[in-house]
Amino acid sequence: MASLPFSTIPIKLPHSVSTKPHDEQPRNPYFHSVSSLCKNGEIKEALSLVTEMDFRNVRIGPEIYGEILQGCVYERDFHTGQQIHARILKNGDFYAKNEYIETKLVIFYAKCDALEIAEVLFSKLRVRNVFSWAAIIGVKCRMGLVEGALMGFVEMLKDEIFPDNFVVPNVCKACGALQWRGFGRGVHGYVAKSGLDDCVFVASSLADMYGKCGVLDDARKVFDEIPERNVVAWNALMVGYVQNGMNEEAIRLMCDMREEGVEPTRVTVSTCLSASANMGGVEEGKQSHALAVVNGLELDNILGTSVLNFYCKVGLVEYAEMVFDRMVGKDVVTWNLLISGYVQQGMVEDAIRMCQLMRLEKLKFDCVTLSTLMSAAARTQNSKLGKEVQCYCIRHSFESDIVLASTAVDMYAKCGSIVDAKKVFDSTVQKDLILWNTLLAAYAESGLSGEALRLFYEMQLESVPPNVITWNLIILSLFRNGQVDEAKEMFLQMQSSGIVPTIVSWTTMMNGLVQNGCSEEAIHYLRKMQEYGMRPNVFSITVALSACANLASLHFGRSVHGYIIRNRLHSSSVSIETSLVDMYAKCGDISKAEKVFRRKLFSELPLYNAMISAYALYGNVEEAMALYRSLEDMGIKPDNITFTNILSACNHAGDINQAIEIFSDMVSKHGVKPCLEHYGLMVDLLASAGETEKALRLMEEMPYEPDARMIQSLLATCNKEHKTELVEYLSKQLLESEPDNSGNYVTISNAYAVEGSWDEVVKMREMMKAKGLKKQPGCSWIRVKREEEEEVQVFVANDKTHLRNNEIRRMLALLLNDMRSDSK
């Protein structure tokens, strides 16, 4: 909707409109008693007094019924209010058509959220005043009919009934809900012209509206202009900051609020806890909790839930347990939060135990509880637990719940049972887009592009239009299946069908191209994404850096690094710094990788792993070992990747003693189970050191089947040591492990050639020929910078098709001649 043209509406200062009867007589002695009883919530006593008045033939004026209706509003006593309405109608038009009573009835039904009755009475009003309009606009806002509320506001102005400080906050709330910032600015203009901006509640509602519309600068301006800010105003701006991801600003605002001596409320503390949870601010969250304790704020459902949610999100489950135990009046939401916290930390047994305790407390599982347990089954790939939860859903008539159906499909897919996921999908009667996309995601992750495409066309036949998520999943499924051209074509089709690619769409394209060996095209898509006005996110940047590392393109890598610095993305994620270290190392600039590492903002394991890997790549075993030892000093526990990298460094340097020590420490000191890659590195190291028997024994004793690379390492050593029998044994194992790898046949053929077993050499060549295998020629390539672009120059063994073939061969001949001259 366009902004409201308030300039065309004459503005007058709001005049006082009374809700008292125009022809009110001097009040009788009973009025004050009835009024007092109603204000104290003693409605029945007030009615008894009215009955007494009737019995004594004391005139009952409209103001008496008005007071009782107002009492029913205070108590939300709908039944009694209806009785009063019936009595009014029974007493005739003198009461029923009294402007004061008519307005009070509208207000009563509106406050009790009886919208249909309120609207019927409102439509029959002979005179609509600001109070009746306030009631109708208020009830529409509460019931989510926000557009109707705004239309009421416009109609009020047209009728020259000017909204007051009760109407405007509801109108601002409606603008915020719809995010109609243009309309909101028009409301702000009305507020300024009518002089309502001095009211702190009106100003607070404006700040809240701008916050919900994402215009935080305007929200701050409104806030700064409030002459006397109360806690409502502070909370409004604080909530706006958190809703727009400006969590640090919200925390700073609370500090400013305390400096000004404004006491925080439950809303203040809850908002700060949300900000702390969003930014992972453990200390900030703890301080907010402490503030609640110091100010004596009870851990009720609202505040207690916020504290519990914070501790669960930052992984402090033991703190969450203590808060849970101290909470007053725990409901299902509270239990669900703690159960979800356990699941997020992988503590599935504790989550199940809490579910059992929840049942003992006579609380029933809801959809959130069950979907959380489904998620736990998915995370742990525990299909038995997932099936038990699904059976519970069926027994308790939850099978029609679309959210649970989507969670069940996701659970079965993550447990590797696509068939069961499809069964759940097929058995769900009412399928929404989320459910279709969930099954599509399952197909996409498994690379089942054919099934994904069939589902894609089927959903359209069922009149379910695909959204951008659907298209992204189809593209992902094609990439996972290696169908690069088809994925690019689908990306173009998405755009031609009117769907605008999101940052996820572009990043999916980039990542898919990198994963399929098309890193140069991935860089091209990064440029196109920026041309379309999209700003790369953290994942886009890490994918781009991965592409640069694959291409060994220092030029592209530096360009991406420049973008990171210009846009201040260093502090946004540890993955960016990790990718930068990896990129510079693989592009041949170890000093730059060290420089990035030294300036790190994060001290997390992935970054250390990247630097250790860089040192391993360059054979700098001492530096790699020093970094590995420093992890223990910082209390960072090494993982599988750490040991792979440090063993690789030892392998490059031939440092067998340190490698054996580290391999031993993996299990005894760090509790890390060696994987096949760790055994492979140790076998390679022992074989290279001539310890053939030890390498063979380790390979035979390990709990894995040896892979081709491991056998090749031993085969090369046996070849050098002329261990013919072992060569034959290993050759047989190598061909069994990878019968279609031409490189294995070449390796075995070379081994037999060294032994002089020419019959075996011929046999290997014949086997290759029979299988249709050819030796892959050696290949090397360099990147040559031409003007502003880089060009890849590829060189393949015995290839004479290069444009500069003659020039290259002359240069090689000169180099060979120089080498021969130097050797004499």
mmCIF file of C-alpha atoms in Angstrom, residues 79 125 150 161 181 348 443 465 486 539 574 617 742:
data_model
loop_
_atom_site.group_PDB
_atom_site.id
_atom_site.type_symbol
_atom_site.label_atom_id
_atom_site.label_comp_id
_atom_site.label_asym_id
_atom_site.label_seq_id
_atom_site.Cartn_x
_atom_site.Cartn_y
_atom_site.Cartn_z
ATOM 1 C CA HIS A 79 -21.481 -13.956 30.416
ATOM 2 C CA LEU A 125 -24.254 3.305 15.932
ATOM 3 C CA LEU A 150 -5.708 0.544 9.229
ATOM 4 C CA ILE A 161 -12.955 11.919 14.228
ATOM 5 C CA ARG A 181 6.668 1.716 6.427
ATOM 6 C CA VAL A 348 19.464 -37.797 23.312
ATOM 7 C CA TYR A 443 16.365 -36.724 -2.908
ATOM 8 C CA PRO A 465 3.785 -23.905 -7.360
ATOM 9 C CA GLU A 486 21.640 -29.664 -16.524
ATOM 10 C CA PHE A 539 29.418 -19.235 2.782
ATOM 11 C CA VAL A 574 36.024 -18.316 11.627
ATOM 12 C CA LEU A 617 52.041 -29.060 2.611
ATOM 13 C CA SER A 742 44.514 -47.822 -14.974
#
